[in-house]
CSV table of C-alpha atoms in Angstrom, one decimal:
chain,number,residue,atom,x,y,z
G,1,MET,CA,-36.4,1.5,-7.6
G,2,THR,CA,-35.8,-1.5,-5.3
G,3,THR,CA,-34.1,-3.4,-8.0
G,4,PRO,CA,-31.2,-0.7,-8.9
G,5,VAL,CA,-30.7,-0.2,-5.2
G,6,SER,CA,-30.3,-3.7,-4.5
G,7,ARG,CA,-27.9,-4.3,-7.3
G,8,ALA,CA,-25.9,-1.3,-6.5
G,9,ILE,CA,-25.5,-2.6,-2.9
G,10,MET,CA,-24.5,-6.0,-4.3
G,11,ALA,CA,-21.8,-4.5,-6.4
G,12,LEU,CA,-20.6,-2.5,-3.5
G,13,ALA,CA,-20.7,-5.7,-1.3
G,14,THR,CA,-18.8,-7.5,-4.1
G,15,ALA,CA,-16.2,-4.8,-4.4
G,16,TRP,CA,-15.5,-5.2,-0.6
G,17,MET,CA,-15.0,-8.9,-0.7
G,18,GLY,CA,-12.2,-8.4,-2.9
G,19,ASP,CA,-10.0,-11.0,-5.1
G,20,HIS,CA,-9.3,-13.3,-2.4
G,21,ARG,CA,-12.8,-14.0,-1.7
G,22,ARG,CA,-14.0,-14.2,-5.2
G,23,SER,CA,-15.8,-17.5,-4.8
G,24,TRP,CA,-17.8,-16.1,-1.9
G,25,SER,CA,-18.6,-13.1,-4.2
G,26,LEU,CA,-19.9,-15.5,-6.9
G,27,ALA,CA,-22.0,-17.7,-4.4
G,28,MET,CA,-23.4,-14.4,-3.3
G,29,GLN,CA,-24.4,-13.4,-6.8
G,30,ALA,CA,-26.1,-16.8,-7.3
G,31,GLU,CA,-28.1,-16.7,-4.2
G,32,TYR,CA,-28.9,-13.0,-5.1
G,33,ALA,CA,-30.8,-14.1,-8.2
G,34,VAL,CA,-33.0,-16.6,-6.2
G,35,ALA,CA,-33.7,-14.0,-3.6
G,36,ALA,CA,-34.7,-11.6,-6.2
G,37,GLU,CA,-37.0,-13.8,-7.8
G,38,ASP,CA,-38.7,-14.2,-4.4
G,39,GLY,CA,-38.9,-10.6,-3.9
G,40,ARG,CA,-36.3,-10.5,-1.1
G,41,ALA,CA,-33.5,-8.6,-3.3
G,42,LEU,CA,-33.1,-5.4,-1.2
G,43,SER,CA,-33.0,-7.5,2.2
G,44,PHE,CA,-30.5,-10.0,0.9
G,45,ALA,CA,-28.4,-7.3,-0.5
G,46,ILE,CA,-28.2,-5.4,2.7
G,47,GLY,CA,-27.2,-8.7,4.3
G,48,CYS,CA,-24.5,-9.4,1.9
G,49,LEU,CA,-23.1,-5.9,2.4
G,50,LEU,CA,-23.1,-6.4,6.3
G,51,ALA,CA,-21.3,-9.5,5.9
G,52,ALA,CA,-18.7,-8.0,3.6
G,53,GLY,CA,-18.1,-5.2,5.8
G,54,ARG,CA,-17.3,-7.6,8.7
G,55,GLU,CA,-15.2,-9.6,6.6
G,56,MET,CA,-13.3,-6.5,5.4
G,57,VAL,CA,-12.6,-5.5,9.0
G,58,ALA,CA,-11.7,-8.9,10.0
G,59,SER,CA,-9.1,-9.6,7.2
G,60,ALA,CA,-5.8,-8.0,6.6
G,61,GLN,CA,-6.5,-7.5,3.1
G,62,GLY,CA,-10.0,-6.0,3.8
G,63,ARG,CA,-8.2,-3.5,6.3
G,64,LEU,CA,-6.0,-2.7,3.9
G,65,ARG,CA,-8.7,-1.9,1.2
G,66,LEU,CA,-10.6,0.1,3.8
G,67,GLY,CA,-7.3,2.0,4.3
G,68,GLY,CA,-7.5,3.0,0.7
G,69,TYR,CA,-11.1,4.0,0.9
G,70,ALA,CA,-10.6,6.1,3.8
G,71,LEU,CA,-7.7,7.9,2.4
G,72,ALA,CA,-9.6,8.8,-0.8
G,73,VAL,CA,-12.7,9.7,1.0
G,74,ALA,CA,-11.5,11.8,3.9
G,75,VAL,CA,-8.5,13.3,2.4
G,76,MET,CA,-8.2,13.2,-1.4
G,77,LEU,CA,-11.8,13.9,-2.5
G,78,PRO,CA,-12.1,16.8,0.1
G,79,MET,CA,-8.7,18.0,-1.3
G,80,ALA,CA,-9.7,17.8,-4.9
G,81,THR,CA,-12.9,19.6,-4.0
G,82,LEU,CA,-11.1,22.3,-2.3
G,83,GLN,CA,-8.3,23.0,-5.0
G,84,ILE,CA,-10.8,23.0,-7.9
G,85,GLY,CA,-13.1,25.3,-6.2
G,86,CYS,CA,-10.2,27.5,-5.2
G,87,ALA,CA,-9.2,27.7,-9.1
G,88,LEU,CA,-12.8,28.5,-10.1
G,89,LEU,CA,-14.1,30.7,-7.5
G,90,GLY,CA,-11.1,33.3,-7.2
G,91,PHE,CA,-8.8,31.5,-4.5
G,92,PRO,CA,-11.0,32.0,-1.6
G,93,PHE,CA,-9.2,29.1,0.4
G,94,LEU,CA,-5.7,30.4,-0.4
G,95,PHE,CA,-6.7,33.9,0.9
G,96,PRO,CA,-9.7,33.5,3.4
G,97,GLY,CA,-8.7,36.7,5.3
G,98,GLU,CA,-9.0,38.8,2.2
G,99,HIS,CA,-11.9,37.0,0.7
G,100,GLY,CA,-9.8,35.7,-2.4
G,101,LEU,CA,-7.1,36.8,-4.4
G,102,PRO,CA,-8.8,39.9,-6.1
G,103,SER,CA,-9.3,41.4,-2.7
G,104,ALA,CA,-5.9,40.5,-1.6
G,105,MET,CA,-4.6,42.6,-4.5
G,106,LEU,CA,-6.2,45.6,-3.2
G,107,VAL,CA,-4.7,45.4,0.3
G,108,GLY,CA,-1.2,46.8,1.1
G,109,GLY,CA,1.3,49.6,0.0
G,110,ALA,CA,2.3,51.4,-2.8
G,111,HIS,CA,4.4,48.4,-4.1
G,112,GLU,CA,1.4,46.4,-4.5
G,113,ASP,CA,-0.4,49.0,-6.4
G,114,LEU,CA,2.5,49.1,-8.8
G,115,LEU,CA,2.5,45.2,-9.2
G,116,ARG,CA,-1.2,44.8,-9.6
G,117,GLY,CA,-0.9,44.3,-13.2
G,118,VAL,CA,1.9,41.6,-12.6
G,119,TYR,CA,-0.7,39.9,-10.2
G,120,GLN,CA,-3.4,40.2,-12.5
G,121,GLY,CA,-1.4,38.5,-15.2
G,122,ALA,CA,-0.3,35.7,-12.8
G,123,VAL,CA,-3.9,34.9,-12.1
G,124,PRO,CA,-4.5,32.3,-14.9
G,125,SER,CA,-1.0,30.5,-14.1
G,126,LEU,CA,-2.1,30.3,-10.3
G,127,ALA,CA,-5.6,29.1,-11.3
G,128,LEU,CA,-4.1,26.3,-13.7
G,129,ILE,CA,-1.9,25.0,-11.2
G,130,GLN,CA,-4.6,24.8,-8.6
G,131,LEU,CA,-6.9,23.1,-11.2
G,132,ALA,CA,-4.1,20.6,-12.0
G,133,THR,CA,-3.6,19.7,-8.5
G,134,GLY,CA,-7.4,19.3,-7.9
G,135,ILE,CA,-7.7,17.0,-11.0
G,136,GLY,CA,-4.5,15.3,-9.5
G,137,HIS,CA,-6.3,14.6,-6.2
G,138,ALA,CA,-9.5,13.2,-7.8
G,139,ARG,CA,-7.2,10.8,-9.9
G,140,LEU,CA,-5.3,9.9,-6.8
G,141,ALA,CA,-8.6,9.0,-5.1
G,142,CYS,CA,-9.3,6.5,-7.8
G,143,LEU,CA,-6.0,5.0,-7.9
G,144,ALA,CA,-6.0,4.4,-4.1
G,145,VAL,CA,-9.4,2.8,-4.2
G,146,GLU,CA,-8.1,0.5,-7.5
G,147,ARG,CA,-4.9,-0.2,-5.2
G,148,ASP,CA,-2.5,0.8,-8.0
G,149,TRP,CA,0.1,2.0,-5.8
G,150,SER,CA,2.8,2.6,-8.7
G,151,ALA,CA,0.4,4.8,-10.3
G,152,ALA,CA,-0.8,6.7,-7.4
G,153,PHE,CA,2.7,7.2,-6.1
G,154,ARG,CA,3.6,8.8,-9.6
G,155,TRP,CA,0.6,11.2,-9.4
G,156,SER,CA,1.3,12.0,-5.9
G,157,VAL,CA,4.7,13.2,-6.8
G,158,TRP,CA,3.4,15.3,-9.8
G,159,THR,CA,0.9,16.6,-7.3
G,160,LEU,CA,3.4,17.7,-4.8
G,161,SER,CA,5.6,19.1,-7.6
G,162,ALA,CA,2.8,21.1,-9.0
G,163,MET,CA,1.9,22.5,-5.2
G,164,ILE,CA,5.6,23.4,-4.3
G,165,ALA,CA,5.7,25.3,-7.8
G,166,LEU,CA,2.6,27.1,-6.7
G,167,VAL,CA,4.1,28.1,-3.4
G,168,LEU,CA,7.2,29.2,-5.1
G,169,LEU,CA,5.2,31.4,-7.6
G,170,MET,CA,3.2,32.9,-4.7
G,171,THR,CA,6.4,33.8,-2.9
G,172,VAL,CA,8.0,35.5,-5.9
G,173,LEU,CA,4.7,37.7,-6.2
G,174,PHE,CA,5.1,38.5,-2.3
G,175,LEU,CA,1.6,36.8,-1.7
G,176,ASP,CA,0.6,35.2,1.3
G,177,SER,CA,1.5,31.3,0.8
G,178,ARG,CA,0.7,30.0,4.2
G,179,GLN,CA,-2.5,28.1,3.1
G,180,ALA,CA,-0.5,26.7,0.1
G,181,VAL,CA,2.1,25.6,2.4
G,182,MET,CA,-0.4,23.6,4.3
G,183,GLN,CA,-1.7,21.8,1.1
G,184,VAL,CA,1.9,20.8,0.4
G,185,ALA,CA,2.2,19.2,3.9
G,186,ILE,CA,-0.9,17.4,3.3
G,187,VAL,CA,0.1,16.2,-0.2
G,188,GLY,CA,3.4,15.1,1.6
G,189,LEU,CA,1.5,13.2,4.1
G,190,GLU,CA,-0.6,11.5,1.4
G,191,LEU,CA,2.5,10.3,-0.2
G,192,ALA,CA,4.0,8.9,3.1
G,193,ILE,CA,0.5,7.0,3.5
G,194,LEU,CA,0.6,5.7,0.0
G,195,ALA,CA,4.2,4.4,0.4
G,196,MET,CA,3.0,2.5,3.8
G,197,LEU,CA,-0.1,1.0,2.0
G,198,ALA,CA,2.0,-0.2,-0.9
G,199,ARG,CA,4.5,-1.7,1.3
G,200,ARG,CA,1.8,-3.4,3.3
G,201,HIS,CA,0.0,-4.7,0.1
G,202,GLY,CA,3.4,-6.2,-0.9
G,203,GLU,CA,3.7,-7.9,2.2
G,204,LEU,CA,0.2,-9.4,2.1
G,205,SER,CA,0.4,-10.4,-1.5
G,206,PRO,CA,1.1,-14.1,-2.0
G,207,PRO,CA,4.1,-15.0,-3.8
G,208,PRO,CA,3.8,-16.2,-7.3
G,209,ASP,CA,3.1,-19.9,-7.9
G,210,GLU,CA,6.0,-21.7,-9.0
G,211,THR,CA,4.0,-23.9,-11.3
G,212,GLU,CA,2.6,-20.8,-13.2
G,213,ALA,CA,6.0,-19.4,-13.4
G,214,GLY,CA,7.0,-22.3,-15.5
G,215,PHE,CA,9.6,-23.8,-12.8
């Protein structure tokens, strides 16, 4: 059990090092092999993880990676869980006061009784949009960790468009869209943070070597 855990910790430490400390990562991997033979694999891996964490916080590149991790773990993955759960469990988060969309349909005046069939016919569309935005957020989390900013920006725009479509559809159906509007605001904030991280990444990336460019 110790060996798989130590290997996982070493993989995480290597990822935290980043490309600009690739030589250090290779040296750690070589030393890890020696430590594993001596039975010190786990303690050595934990030491490497702590060193990688200090390096990440101390360097600008590391803080940029840390920002991507924080955005993915603190915002995007929770949003993905909420939206996918919302689509599969009857929209409990969009209509918390009415315990989901089915209960919300039963509340109100005669016009809601007349439109109940329309509401029920719209449920698959609402669920599909929420499911799509949840999957979009899960993909966004992966792209933020990978620092693929151009792809993350595209996915964020698509997710924002889907959320706006959800709000419009709910408005047409006279449904309470306040929770959905809050999700739109969060996606807009994600888009702004992604733009900031991408700009910072561009500032920190070294210019291409003129020799490699053929000049």
